[in-house]
N, CA, C, O and CB atoms as a CASP TS submission, in Angstrom:
PFRMAT TS
TARGET T0000
AUTHOR 0000-0000-0000
METHOD Language model
MODEL 1
PARENT N/A
ATOM      1  N   MET     1      16.855  -0.764  -4.822  1.00  0.00           N
ATOM      2  CA  MET     1      16.952  -0.669  -3.463  1.00  0.00           C
ATOM      3  C   MET     1      15.190  -0.924  -3.074  1.00  0.00           C
ATOM      4  O   MET     1      14.273  -0.308  -3.619  1.00  0.00           O
ATOM      5  CB  MET     1      17.736   0.941  -2.984  1.00  0.00           C
ATOM      6  N   LEU     2      15.067  -1.757  -2.233  1.00  0.00           N
ATOM      7  CA  LEU     2      13.770  -1.730  -1.618  1.00  0.00           C
ATOM      8  C   LEU     2      13.208  -0.911  -0.536  1.00  0.00           C
ATOM      9  O   LEU     2      13.832  -0.731   0.510  1.00  0.00           O
ATOM     10  CB  LEU     2      13.614  -2.774  -1.244  1.00  0.00           C
ATOM     11  N   SER     3      12.154  -0.456  -0.735  1.00  0.00           N
ATOM     12  CA  SER     3      11.336   0.521   0.062  1.00  0.00           C
ATOM     13  C   SER     3      10.746   0.038   1.389  1.00  0.00           C
ATOM     14  O   SER     3      10.371  -1.133   1.443  1.00  0.00           O
ATOM     15  CB  SER     3      10.211   0.980  -0.769  1.00  0.00           C
ATOM     16  N   ALA     4      10.641   0.741   2.347  1.00  0.00           N
ATOM     17  CA  ALA     4       9.868   0.154   3.623  1.00  0.00           C
ATOM     18  C   ALA     4       8.566   0.487   3.479  1.00  0.00           C
ATOM     19  O   ALA     4       8.225   1.360   2.681  1.00  0.00           O
ATOM     20  CB  ALA     4      10.332   0.672   5.021  1.00  0.00           C
ATOM     21  N   PRO     5       7.623  -0.238   4.310  1.00  0.00           N
ATOM     22  CA  PRO     5       6.278   0.156   4.077  1.00  0.00           C
ATOM     23  C   PRO     5       6.015   1.359   4.868  1.00  0.00           C
ATOM     24  O   PRO     5       6.635   1.559   5.913  1.00  0.00           O
ATOM     25  CB  PRO     5       5.311  -0.927   4.399  1.00  0.00           C
ATOM     26  N   SER     6       5.166   2.137   4.446  1.00  0.00           N
ATOM     27  CA  SER     6       4.540   3.307   5.091  1.00  0.00           C
ATOM     28  C   SER     6       3.374   2.726   5.637  1.00  0.00           C
ATOM     29  O   SER     6       2.725   1.869   5.038  1.00  0.00           O
ATOM     30  CB  SER     6       4.224   4.525   4.155  1.00  0.00           C
ATOM     31  N   PRO     7       3.058   3.208   6.865  1.00  0.00           N
ATOM     32  CA  PRO     7       3.901   3.711   7.934  1.00  0.00           C
ATOM     33  C   PRO     7       5.022   2.494   8.330  1.00  0.00           C
ATOM     34  O   PRO     7       4.942   1.436   7.706  1.00  0.00           O
ATOM     35  CB  PRO     7       2.900   4.151   9.253  1.00  0.00           C
ATOM     36  N   ILE     8       5.967   2.640   9.276  1.00  0.00           N
ATOM     37  CA  ILE     8       6.859   1.854   9.431  1.00  0.00           C
ATOM     38  C   ILE     8       6.243   1.011  10.524  1.00  0.00           C
ATOM     39  O   ILE     8       6.307  -0.214  10.428  1.00  0.00           O
ATOM     40  CB  ILE     8       8.123   2.487   9.649  1.00  0.00           C
ATOM     41  N   ILE     9       5.677   1.560  11.512  1.00  0.00           N
ATOM     42  CA  ILE     9       5.014   0.803  12.618  1.00  0.00           C
ATOM     43  C   ILE     9       3.597   0.907  12.590  1.00  0.00           C
ATOM     44  O   ILE     9       3.014   1.871  12.094  1.00  0.00           O
ATOM     45  CB  ILE     9       5.458   1.241  13.928  1.00  0.00           C
ATOM     46  N   SER    10       2.968  -0.178  13.173  1.00  0.00           N
ATOM     47  CA  SER    10       1.485  -0.373  13.009  1.00  0.00           C
ATOM     48  C   SER    10       1.228  -0.672  14.607  1.00  0.00           C
ATOM     49  O   SER    10       2.048  -1.279  15.297  1.00  0.00           O
ATOM     50  CB  SER    10       0.991  -1.726  11.822  1.00  0.00           C
ATOM     51  N   VAL    11       0.033  -0.187  15.077  1.00  0.00           N
ATOM     52  CA  VAL    11      -0.759  -0.391  16.137  1.00  0.00           C
ATOM     53  C   VAL    11      -2.139  -0.736  16.283  1.00  0.00           C
ATOM     54  O   VAL    11      -3.087   0.045  16.201  1.00  0.00           O
ATOM     55  CB  VAL    11      -0.657   0.464  16.665  1.00  0.00           C
ATOM     56  N   ASP    12      -2.185  -2.081  16.528  1.00  0.00           N
ATOM     57  CA  ASP    12      -3.647  -2.628  16.363  1.00  0.00           C
ATOM     58  C   ASP    12      -4.117  -3.306  17.359  1.00  0.00           C
ATOM     59  O   ASP    12      -3.527  -4.385  17.409  1.00  0.00           O
ATOM     60  CB  ASP    12      -3.841  -3.467  15.304  1.00  0.00           C
ATOM     61  N   PRO    13      -5.050  -3.178  18.344  1.00  0.00           N
ATOM     62  CA  PRO    13      -5.395  -4.186  19.446  1.00  0.00           C
ATOM     63  C   PRO    13      -5.716  -5.614  19.083  1.00  0.00           C
ATOM     64  O   PRO    13      -5.709  -6.452  19.984  1.00  0.00           O
ATOM     65  CB  PRO    13      -6.546  -3.707  20.169  1.00  0.00           C
ATOM     66  N   ASP    14      -6.019  -5.995  17.741  1.00  0.00           N
ATOM     67  CA  ASP    14      -6.001  -7.223  17.490  1.00  0.00           C
ATOM     68  C   ASP    14      -4.792  -7.879  16.978  1.00  0.00           C
ATOM     69  O   ASP    14      -4.782  -9.040  16.567  1.00  0.00           O
ATOM     70  CB  ASP    14      -6.916  -7.394  16.766  1.00  0.00           C
ATOM     71  N   VAL    15      -3.748  -7.081  17.015  1.00  0.00           N
ATOM     72  CA  VAL    15      -2.514  -7.766  16.715  1.00  0.00           C
ATOM     73  C   VAL    15      -1.204  -7.339  17.800  1.00  0.00           C
ATOM     74  O   VAL    15      -0.575  -6.283  17.846  1.00  0.00           O
ATOM     75  CB  VAL    15      -2.164  -7.377  15.129  1.00  0.00           C
ATOM     76  N   MET    16      -1.086  -8.359  18.488  1.00  0.00           N
ATOM     77  CA  MET    16       0.058  -8.677  19.624  1.00  0.00           C
ATOM     78  C   MET    16      -0.602  -7.690  20.677  1.00  0.00           C
ATOM     79  O   MET    16       0.119  -6.914  21.304  1.00  0.00           O
ATOM     80  CB  MET    16       1.912  -8.253  19.163  1.00  0.00           C
ATOM     81  N   GLY    17      -1.940  -7.719  20.864  1.00  0.00           N
ATOM     82  CA  GLY    17      -2.488  -6.752  21.852  1.00  0.00           C
ATOM     83  C   GLY    17      -2.194  -5.370  21.977  1.00  0.00           C
ATOM     84  O   GLY    17      -2.138  -4.730  23.027  1.00  0.00           O
ATOM     85  N   GLY    18      -1.968  -4.868  20.548  1.00  0.00           N
ATOM     86  CA  GLY    18      -1.953  -3.230  20.366  1.00  0.00           C
ATOM     87  C   GLY    18      -0.385  -2.969  20.581  1.00  0.00           C
ATOM     88  O   GLY    18       0.021  -1.808  20.554  1.00  0.00           O
ATOM     89  N   VAL    19       0.160  -3.625  20.712  1.00  0.00           N
ATOM     90  CA  VAL    19       2.064  -3.303  20.941  1.00  0.00           C
ATOM     91  C   VAL    19       2.596  -3.089  19.666  1.00  0.00           C
ATOM     92  O   VAL    19       2.532  -3.895  18.738  1.00  0.00           O
ATOM     93  CB  VAL    19       3.126  -4.722  21.621  1.00  0.00           C
ATOM     94  N   PRO    20       3.247  -1.724  19.630  1.00  0.00           N
ATOM     95  CA  PRO    20       3.686  -1.370  18.394  1.00  0.00           C
ATOM     96  C   PRO    20       4.375  -2.771  17.562  1.00  0.00           C
ATOM     97  O   PRO    20       4.989  -3.617  18.212  1.00  0.00           O
ATOM     98  CB  PRO    20       4.743  -0.128  18.644  1.00  0.00           C
ATOM     99  N   VAL    21       4.216  -2.878  16.272  1.00  0.00           N
ATOM    100  CA  VAL    21       4.889  -3.612  15.577  1.00  0.00           C
ATOM    101  C   VAL    21       5.266  -3.151  14.293  1.00  0.00           C
ATOM    102  O   VAL    21       4.746  -2.193  13.722  1.00  0.00           O
ATOM    103  CB  VAL    21       4.331  -4.630  15.535  1.00  0.00           C
ATOM    104  N   PHE    22       6.335  -3.972  13.780  1.00  0.00           N
ATOM    105  CA  PHE    22       6.441  -3.511  12.193  1.00  0.00           C
ATOM    106  C   PHE    22       5.269  -3.802  11.353  1.00  0.00           C
ATOM    107  O   PHE    22       4.715  -4.901  11.314  1.00  0.00           O
ATOM    108  CB  PHE    22       7.628  -4.229  11.448  1.00  0.00           C
ATOM    109  N   THR    23       4.892  -2.687  10.635  1.00  0.00           N
ATOM    110  CA  THR    23       3.697  -2.782   9.720  1.00  0.00           C
ATOM    111  C   THR    23       3.802  -4.230   8.832  1.00  0.00           C
ATOM    112  O   THR    23       4.852  -4.564   8.282  1.00  0.00           O
ATOM    113  CB  THR    23       3.683  -1.378   8.666  1.00  0.00           C
ATOM    114  N   GLY    24       2.750  -4.911   8.785  1.00  0.00           N
ATOM    115  CA  GLY    24       2.799  -6.123   7.874  1.00  0.00           C
ATOM    116  C   GLY    24       3.194  -7.504   8.703  1.00  0.00           C
ATOM    117  O   GLY    24       2.937  -8.578   8.159  1.00  0.00           O
ATOM    118  N   THR    25       3.709  -7.493   9.788  1.00  0.00           N
ATOM    119  CA  THR    25       4.469  -8.384  10.925  1.00  0.00           C
ATOM    120  C   THR    25       3.771  -8.460  12.039  1.00  0.00           C
ATOM    121  O   THR    25       2.900  -7.664  12.391  1.00  0.00           O
ATOM    122  CB  THR    25       5.808  -7.893  11.366  1.00  0.00           C
ATOM    123  N   ARG    26       4.189  -9.549  12.695  1.00  0.00           N
ATOM    124  CA  ARG    26       3.749  -9.473  14.165  1.00  0.00           C
ATOM    125  C   ARG    26       5.081  -9.464  15.038  1.00  0.00           C
ATOM    126  O   ARG    26       5.256 -10.309  15.915  1.00  0.00           O
ATOM    127  CB  ARG    26       2.748 -10.800  14.589  1.00  0.00           C
ATOM    128  N   VAL    27       5.812  -8.680  14.816  1.00  0.00           N
ATOM    129  CA  VAL    27       7.210  -8.510  15.270  1.00  0.00           C
ATOM    130  C   VAL    27       7.065  -7.039  16.117  1.00  0.00           C
ATOM    131  O   VAL    27       6.796  -6.013  15.492  1.00  0.00           O
ATOM    132  CB  VAL    27       8.388  -8.481  13.857  1.00  0.00           C
ATOM    133  N   PRO    28       7.253  -7.023  17.501  1.00  0.00           N
ATOM    134  CA  PRO    28       7.242  -5.649  18.063  1.00  0.00           C
ATOM    135  C   PRO    28       8.563  -4.889  17.663  1.00  0.00           C
ATOM    136  O   PRO    28       9.610  -5.482  17.404  1.00  0.00           O
ATOM    137  CB  PRO    28       7.092  -5.710  19.660  1.00  0.00           C
ATOM    138  N   VAL    29       8.455  -3.876  17.643  1.00  0.00           N
ATOM    139  CA  VAL    29       9.614  -2.790  17.050  1.00  0.00           C
ATOM    140  C   VAL    29      10.529  -2.957  18.437  1.00  0.00           C
ATOM    141  O   VAL    29      11.710  -2.625  18.330  1.00  0.00           O
ATOM    142  CB  VAL    29       8.958  -0.829  16.654  1.00  0.00           C
ATOM    143  N   ARG    30      10.047  -3.470  19.790  1.00  0.00           N
ATOM    144  CA  ARG    30      10.947  -3.296  20.941  1.00  0.00           C
ATOM    145  C   ARG    30      11.774  -4.443  20.811  1.00  0.00           C
ATOM    146  O   ARG    30      12.845  -4.496  21.416  1.00  0.00           O
ATOM    147  CB  ARG    30      10.256  -3.199  22.350  1.00  0.00           C
ATOM    148  N   VAL    31      11.418  -5.278  20.149  1.00  0.00           N
ATOM    149  CA  VAL    31      12.551  -6.637  19.741  1.00  0.00           C
ATOM    150  C   VAL    31      14.051  -6.278  19.236  1.00  0.00           C
ATOM    151  O   VAL    31      15.154  -6.681  19.606  1.00  0.00           O
ATOM    152  CB  VAL    31      11.900  -7.580  18.357  1.00  0.00           C
ATOM    153  N   LEU    32      13.633  -5.340  18.222  1.00  0.00           N
ATOM    154  CA  LEU    32      14.571  -4.716  17.349  1.00  0.00           C
ATOM    155  C   LEU    32      15.733  -3.956  18.324  1.00  0.00           C
ATOM    156  O   LEU    32      16.937  -4.200  18.242  1.00  0.00           O
ATOM    157  CB  LEU    32      13.735  -3.647  16.333  1.00  0.00           C
ATOM    158  N   LEU    33      15.152  -3.031  19.220  1.00  0.00           N
ATOM    159  CA  LEU    33      15.632  -2.211  20.281  1.00  0.00           C
ATOM    160  C   LEU    33      16.628  -3.186  21.098  1.00  0.00           C
ATOM    161  O   LEU    33      17.858  -3.147  21.062  1.00  0.00           O
ATOM    162  CB  LEU    33      14.372  -1.606  21.190  1.00  0.00           C
ATOM    163  N   ASP    34      15.782  -4.108  21.874  1.00  0.00           N
ATOM    164  CA  ASP    34      16.319  -5.162  22.623  1.00  0.00           C
ATOM    165  C   ASP    34      17.634  -5.873  22.142  1.00  0.00           C
ATOM    166  O   ASP    34      18.581  -6.099  22.896  1.00  0.00           O
ATOM    167  CB  ASP    34      15.308  -6.101  22.722  1.00  0.00           C
ATOM    168  N   HIS    35      17.599  -6.188  20.866  1.00  0.00           N
ATOM    169  CA  HIS    35      18.546  -6.856  20.117  1.00  0.00           C
ATOM    170  C   HIS    35      19.843  -5.873  20.154  1.00  0.00           C
ATOM    171  O   HIS    35      20.911  -6.251  20.636  1.00  0.00           O
ATOM    172  CB  HIS    35      17.967  -7.180  18.624  1.00  0.00           C
ATOM    173  N   ILE    36      19.674  -4.723  19.662  1.00  0.00           N
ATOM    174  CA  ILE    36      20.873  -3.811  19.652  1.00  0.00           C
ATOM    175  C   ILE    36      21.378  -3.351  20.875  1.00  0.00           C
ATOM    176  O   ILE    36      22.541  -2.962  20.984  1.00  0.00           O
ATOM    177  CB  ILE    36      20.628  -2.684  18.933  1.00  0.00           C
ATOM    178  N   GLU    37      20.419  -3.375  21.983  1.00  0.00           N
ATOM    179  CA  GLU    37      20.844  -2.916  23.394  1.00  0.00           C
ATOM    180  C   GLU    37      21.735  -4.219  23.663  1.00  0.00           C
ATOM    181  O   GLU    37      22.846  -3.942  24.115  1.00  0.00           O
ATOM    182  CB  GLU    37      19.461  -2.615  24.611  1.00  0.00           C
ATOM    183  N   ALA    38      21.489  -5.526  23.488  1.00  0.00           N
ATOM    184  CA  ALA    38      22.013  -6.531  23.814  1.00  0.00           C
ATOM    185  C   ALA    38      23.460  -6.761  22.809  1.00  0.00           C
ATOM    186  O   ALA    38      24.180  -7.753  22.920  1.00  0.00           O
ATOM    187  CB  ALA    38      20.895  -7.559  23.766  1.00  0.00           C
ATOM    188  N   GLY    39      23.668  -5.811  21.978  1.00  0.00           N
ATOM    189  CA  GLY    39      24.959  -5.843  21.262  1.00  0.00           C
ATOM    190  C   GLY    39      24.915  -6.793  19.886  1.00  0.00           C
ATOM    191  O   GLY    39      25.905  -7.089  19.217  1.00  0.00           O
ATOM    192  N   ASP    40      23.566  -7.193  19.624  1.00  0.00           N
ATOM    193  CA  ASP    40      23.405  -7.828  18.476  1.00  0.00           C
ATOM    194  C   ASP    40      23.540  -6.986  17.434  1.00  0.00           C
ATOM    195  O   ASP    40      23.423  -5.779  17.647  1.00  0.00           O
ATOM    196  CB  ASP    40      22.291  -8.456  18.416  1.00  0.00           C
ATOM    197  N   SER    41      23.804  -7.460  16.145  1.00  0.00           N
ATOM    198  CA  SER    41      24.048  -6.851  14.890  1.00  0.00           C
ATOM    199  C   SER    41      22.390  -6.775  14.167  1.00  0.00           C
ATOM    200  O   SER    41      21.525  -7.619  14.404  1.00  0.00           O
ATOM    201  CB  SER    41      25.285  -7.861  13.968  1.00  0.00           C
ATOM    202  N   LEU    42      22.226  -5.736  13.378  1.00  0.00           N
ATOM    203  CA  LEU    42      21.201  -5.725  12.420  1.00  0.00           C
ATOM    204  C   LEU    42      20.862  -7.076  11.879  1.00  0.00           C
ATOM    205  O   LEU    42      19.739  -7.577  11.923  1.00  0.00           O
ATOM    206  CB  LEU    42      21.559  -4.855  11.359  1.00  0.00           C
ATOM    207  N   THR    43      22.235  -7.775  11.219  1.00  0.00           N
ATOM    208  CA  THR    43      22.059  -8.965  10.471  1.00  0.00           C
ATOM    209  C   THR    43      21.361 -10.136  11.731  1.00  0.00           C
ATOM    210  O   THR    43      20.397 -10.863  11.490  1.00  0.00           O
ATOM    211  CB  THR    43      23.721  -9.440   9.730  1.00  0.00           C
ATOM    212  N   GLU    44      21.888 -10.106  12.685  1.00  0.00           N
ATOM    213  CA  GLU    44      21.491 -11.163  13.721  1.00  0.00           C
ATOM    214  C   GLU    44      19.867 -11.042  13.864  1.00  0.00           C
ATOM    215  O   GLU    44      19.105 -12.002  13.749  1.00  0.00           O
ATOM    216  CB  GLU    44      22.304 -10.883  15.261  1.00  0.00           C
ATOM    217  N   PHE    45      19.447  -9.626  14.150  1.00  0.00           N
ATOM    218  CA  PHE    45      18.057  -9.371  14.280  1.00  0.00           C
ATOM    219  C   PHE    45      17.373 -10.082  13.190  1.00  0.00           C
ATOM    220  O   PHE    45      16.554 -10.953  13.484  1.00  0.00           O
ATOM    221  CB  PHE    45      17.744  -7.906  14.265  1.00  0.00           C
ATOM    222  N   LEU    46      17.619  -9.809  11.992  1.00  0.00           N
ATOM    223  CA  LEU    46      16.869 -10.045  10.553  1.00  0.00           C
ATOM    224  C   LEU    46      16.774 -11.523  10.337  1.00  0.00           C
ATOM    225  O   LEU    46      15.820 -12.088   9.803  1.00  0.00           O
ATOM    226  CB  LEU    46      17.704  -9.365   9.219  1.00  0.00           C
ATOM    227  N   GLU    47      18.133 -12.243  10.924  1.00  0.00           N
ATOM    228  CA  GLU    47      17.977 -13.856  10.567  1.00  0.00           C
ATOM    229  C   GLU    47      16.854 -14.211  11.692  1.00  0.00           C
ATOM    230  O   GLU    47      16.119 -15.150  11.385  1.00  0.00           O
ATOM    231  CB  GLU    47      19.628 -14.916  10.780  1.00  0.00           C
ATOM    232  N   GLY    48      16.670 -13.727  12.677  1.00  0.00           N
ATOM    233  CA  GLY    48      15.695 -14.464  13.830  1.00  0.00           C
ATOM    234  C   GLY    48      14.510 -14.063  13.319  1.00  0.00           C
ATOM    235  O   GLY    48      13.552 -14.805  13.537  1.00  0.00           O
ATOM    236  N   TYR    49      14.270 -12.724  12.471  1.00  0.00           N
ATOM    237  CA  TYR    49      12.753 -12.448  12.451  1.00  0.00           C
ATOM    238  C   TYR    49      12.608 -11.998  10.674  1.00  0.00           C
ATOM    239  O   TYR    49      12.574 -10.854  10.220  1.00  0.00           O
ATOM    240  CB  TYR    49      12.250 -10.966  13.776  1.00  0.00           C
ATOM    241  N   PRO    50      12.552 -13.075  10.042  1.00  0.00           N
ATOM    242  CA  PRO    50      12.701 -13.000   8.709  1.00  0.00           C
ATOM    243  C   PRO    50      11.468 -12.114   8.099  1.00  0.00           C
ATOM    244  O   PRO    50      11.635 -11.665   6.965  1.00  0.00           O
ATOM    245  CB  PRO    50      12.793 -14.446   8.151  1.00  0.00           C
ATOM    246  N   SER    51      10.340 -11.857   8.722  1.00  0.00           N
ATOM    247  CA  SER    51       9.295 -11.252   8.305  1.00  0.00           C
ATOM    248  C   SER    51       9.403  -9.761   8.190  1.00  0.00           C
ATOM    249  O   SER    51       8.622  -9.082   7.524  1.00  0.00           O
ATOM    250  CB  SER    51       8.322 -11.617   9.075  1.00  0.00           C
ATOM    251  N   VAL    52      10.534  -9.236   8.956  1.00  0.00           N
ATOM    252  CA  VAL    52      10.900  -7.837   8.996  1.00  0.00           C
ATOM    253  C   VAL    52      12.172  -7.772   7.754  1.00  0.00           C
ATOM    254  O   VAL    52      13.249  -8.363   7.824  1.00  0.00           O
ATOM    255  CB  VAL    52      11.435  -7.371  10.713  1.00  0.00           C
ATOM    256  N   SER    53      11.777  -7.024   6.803  1.00  0.00           N
ATOM    257  CA  SER    53      12.619  -6.618   5.720  1.00  0.00           C
ATOM    258  C   SER    53      13.840  -5.691   6.252  1.00  0.00           C
ATOM    259  O   SER    53      13.668  -4.812   7.097  1.00  0.00           O
ATOM    260  CB  SER    53      11.726  -5.858   4.651  1.00  0.00           C
ATOM    261  N   HIS    54      15.265  -6.031   5.577  1.00  0.00           N
ATOM    262  CA  HIS    54      16.183  -5.058   5.884  1.00  0.00           C
ATOM    263  C   HIS    54      15.830  -3.549   5.540  1.00  0.00           C
ATOM    264  O   HIS    54      16.296  -2.734   6.336  1.00  0.00           O
ATOM    265  CB  HIS    54      17.361  -5.442   5.238  1.00  0.00           C
ATOM    266  N   ALA    55      15.176  -3.104   4.617  1.00  0.00           N
ATOM    267  CA  ALA    55      14.692  -1.878   4.539  1.00  0.00           C
ATOM    268  C   ALA    55      13.554  -1.224   5.574  1.00  0.00           C
ATOM    269  O   ALA    55      13.456  -0.048   5.924  1.00  0.00           O
ATOM    270  CB  ALA    55      14.263  -1.878   3.306  1.00  0.00           C
ATOM    271  N   HIS    56      12.779  -2.296   5.928  1.00  0.00           N
ATOM    272  CA  HIS    56      11.997  -1.734   7.312  1.00  0.00           C
ATOM    273  C   HIS    56      12.708  -1.424   8.420  1.00  0.00           C
ATOM    274  O   HIS    56      12.499  -0.394   9.061  1.00  0.00           O
ATOM    275  CB  HIS    56      11.055  -2.661   7.873  1.00  0.00           C
ATOM    276  N   ALA    57      13.715  -2.406   8.767  1.00  0.00           N
ATOM    277  CA  ALA    57      14.507  -1.947  10.027  1.00  0.00           C
ATOM    278  C   ALA    57      15.329  -0.675   9.846  1.00  0.00           C
ATOM    279  O   ALA    57      15.284   0.262  10.644  1.00  0.00           O
ATOM    280  CB  ALA    57      15.495  -3.061  10.473  1.00  0.00           C
ATOM    281  N   VAL    58      16.055  -0.700   8.785  1.00  0.00           N
ATOM    282  CA  VAL    58      16.826   0.608   8.546  1.00  0.00           C
ATOM    283  C   VAL    58      15.933   1.667   8.722  1.00  0.00           C
ATOM    284  O   VAL    58      16.394   2.573   9.416  1.00  0.00           O
ATOM    285  CB  VAL    58      17.466   0.732   7.160  1.00  0.00           C
ATOM    286  N   ALA    59      14.551   1.870   8.216  1.00  0.00           N
ATOM    287  CA  ALA    59      13.706   2.898   8.348  1.00  0.00           C
ATOM    288  C   ALA    59      13.318   3.197   9.710  1.00  0.00           C
ATOM    289  O   ALA    59      13.204   4.333  10.171  1.00  0.00           O
ATOM    290  CB  ALA    59      12.642   2.680   7.602  1.00  0.00           C
ATOM    291  N   PHE    60      13.130   2.153  10.300  1.00  0.00           N
ATOM    292  CA  PHE    60      12.662   2.513  11.922  1.00  0.00           C
ATOM    293  C   PHE    60      13.733   2.927  12.457  1.00  0.00           C
ATOM    294  O   PHE    60      13.502   3.772  13.323  1.00  0.00           O
ATOM    295  CB  PHE    60      12.096   1.336  12.892  1.00  0.00           C
ATOM    296  N   LEU    61      15.199   2.610  12.261  1.00  0.00           N
ATOM    297  CA  LEU    61      16.157   2.931  13.192  1.00  0.00           C
ATOM    298  C   LEU    61      16.499   4.590  12.780  1.00  0.00           C
ATOM    299  O   LEU    61      16.616   5.536  13.560  1.00  0.00           O
ATOM    300  CB  LEU    61      17.494   1.801  13.082  1.00  0.00           C
ATOM    301  N   GLU    62      16.600   4.588  11.454  1.00  0.00           N
ATOM    302  CA  GLU    62      16.623   6.278  10.775  1.00  0.00           C
ATOM    303  C   GLU    62      15.667   7.046  11.368  1.00  0.00           C
ATOM    304  O   GLU    62      16.139   8.145  11.660  1.00  0.00           O
ATOM    305  CB  GLU    62      16.266   6.453   9.116  1.00  0.00           C
ATOM    306  N   ALA    63      14.311   6.910  11.723  1.00  0.00           N
ATOM    307  CA  ALA    63      13.307   7.545  12.131  1.00  0.00           C
ATOM    308  C   ALA    63      13.390   7.674  13.358  1.00  0.00           C
ATOM    309  O   ALA    63      13.107   8.783  13.812  1.00  0.00           O
ATOM    310  CB  ALA    63      12.268   7.097  11.806  1.00  0.00           C
ATOM    311  N   ALA    64      13.781   6.648  14.243  1.00  0.00           N
ATOM    312  CA  ALA    64      13.975   6.673  15.859  1.00  0.00           C
ATOM    313  C   ALA    64      15.269   7.943  15.827  1.00  0.00           C
ATOM    314  O   ALA    64      15.070   9.023  16.382  1.00  0.00           O
ATOM    315  CB  ALA    64      14.581   4.779  16.670  1.00  0.00           C
ATOM    316  N   ALA    65      16.284   7.706  15.270  1.00  0.00           N
ATOM    317  CA  ALA    65      17.507   8.607  14.975  1.00  0.00           C
ATOM    318  C   ALA    65      17.094   9.878  15.039  1.00  0.00           C
ATOM    319  O   ALA    65      17.359  10.674  15.940  1.00  0.00           O
ATOM    320  CB  ALA    65      18.174   8.405  13.651  1.00  0.00           C
ATOM    321  N   SER    66      16.291  10.119  13.858  1.00  0.00           N
ATOM    322  CA  SER    66      16.060  11.620  13.506  1.00  0.00           C
ATOM    323  C   SER    66      15.051  12.195  14.754  1.00  0.00           C
ATOM    324  O   SER    66      15.233  13.342  15.163  1.00  0.00           O
ATOM    325  CB  SER    66      15.266  11.787  11.826  1.00  0.00           C
ATOM    326  N   ARG    67      14.136  11.469  15.252  1.00  0.00           N
ATOM    327  CA  ARG    67      13.217  12.040  16.359  1.00  0.00           C
ATOM    328  C   ARG    67      14.050  12.374  17.495  1.00  0.00           C
ATOM    329  O   ARG    67      13.849  13.448  18.062  1.00  0.00           O
ATOM    330  CB  ARG    67      12.081  11.038  16.830  1.00  0.00           C
ATOM    331  N   LEU    68      14.953  11.598  17.897  1.00  0.00           N
ATOM    332  CA  LEU    68      15.917  11.622  19.091  1.00  0.00           C
ATOM    333  C   LEU    68      16.797  12.801  18.916  1.00  0.00           C
ATOM    334  O   LEU    68      17.029  13.592  19.829  1.00  0.00           O
ATOM    335  CB  LEU    68      16.812  10.288  19.214  1.00  0.00           C
ATOM    336  N   VAL    69      17.321  12.905  17.617  1.00  0.00           N
ATOM    337  CA  VAL    69      18.149  14.126  17.618  1.00  0.00           C
ATOM    338  C   VAL    69      17.363  15.505  17.543  1.00  0.00           C
ATOM    339  O   VAL    69      17.841  16.546  17.994  1.00  0.00           O
ATOM    340  CB  VAL    69      19.098  14.038  16.437  1.00  0.00           C
ATOM    341  N   ALA    70      16.161  15.426  16.955  1.00  0.00           N
ATOM    342  CA  ALA    70      15.308  16.604  16.969  1.00  0.00           C
ATOM    343  C   ALA    70      14.950  16.918  18.460  1.00  0.00           C
ATOM    344  O   ALA    70      14.801  18.046  18.929  1.00  0.00           O
ATOM    345  CB  ALA    70      13.998  16.366  16.083  1.00  0.00           C
ATOM    346  N   ALA    71      14.862  15.984  18.979  1.00  0.00           N
ATOM    347  CA  ALA    71      14.614  16.331  20.581  1.00  0.00           C
ATOM    348  C   ALA    71      15.697  16.996  21.541  1.00  0.00           C
ATOM    349  O   ALA    71      15.603  17.514  22.654  1.00  0.00           O
ATOM    350  CB  ALA    71      14.313  15.019  21.286  1.00  0.00           C
ATOM    351  N   VAL    72      16.523  16.827  20.868  1.00  0.00           N
ATOM    352  CA  VAL    72      17.949  17.472  21.736  1.00  0.00           C
ATOM    353  C   VAL    72      17.964  18.853  21.333  1.00  0.00           C
ATOM    354  O   VAL    72      18.174  19.178  20.164  1.00  0.00           O
ATOM    355  CB  VAL    72      19.601  16.750  21.304  1.00  0.00           C
ATOM    356  N   PRO    73      17.732  19.746  22.332  1.00  0.00           N
ATOM    357  CA  PRO    73      18.033  21.283  22.381  1.00  0.00           C
ATOM    358  C   PRO    73      19.275  21.641  21.886  1.00  0.00           C
ATOM    359  O   PRO    73      19.618  22.824  21.876  1.00  0.00           O
ATOM    360  CB  PRO    73      17.986  21.839  23.727  1.00  0.00           C
TER
END
């Protein structure tokens, strides 16, 4: 199993103007969320953005889900 880079997200004013991106890429994490919101599969997203690994995308989604669940009282 491949592991995702740590940290999963990076923010650098010199990369995409400081928009949060998947570490090591220029792909904004918002793009994955937009694809999911539109009903696209993770596979469809990954086909369009091959610089993002499956492990990286799954790690982001798992971290987002954990934070969302932790925020619910």
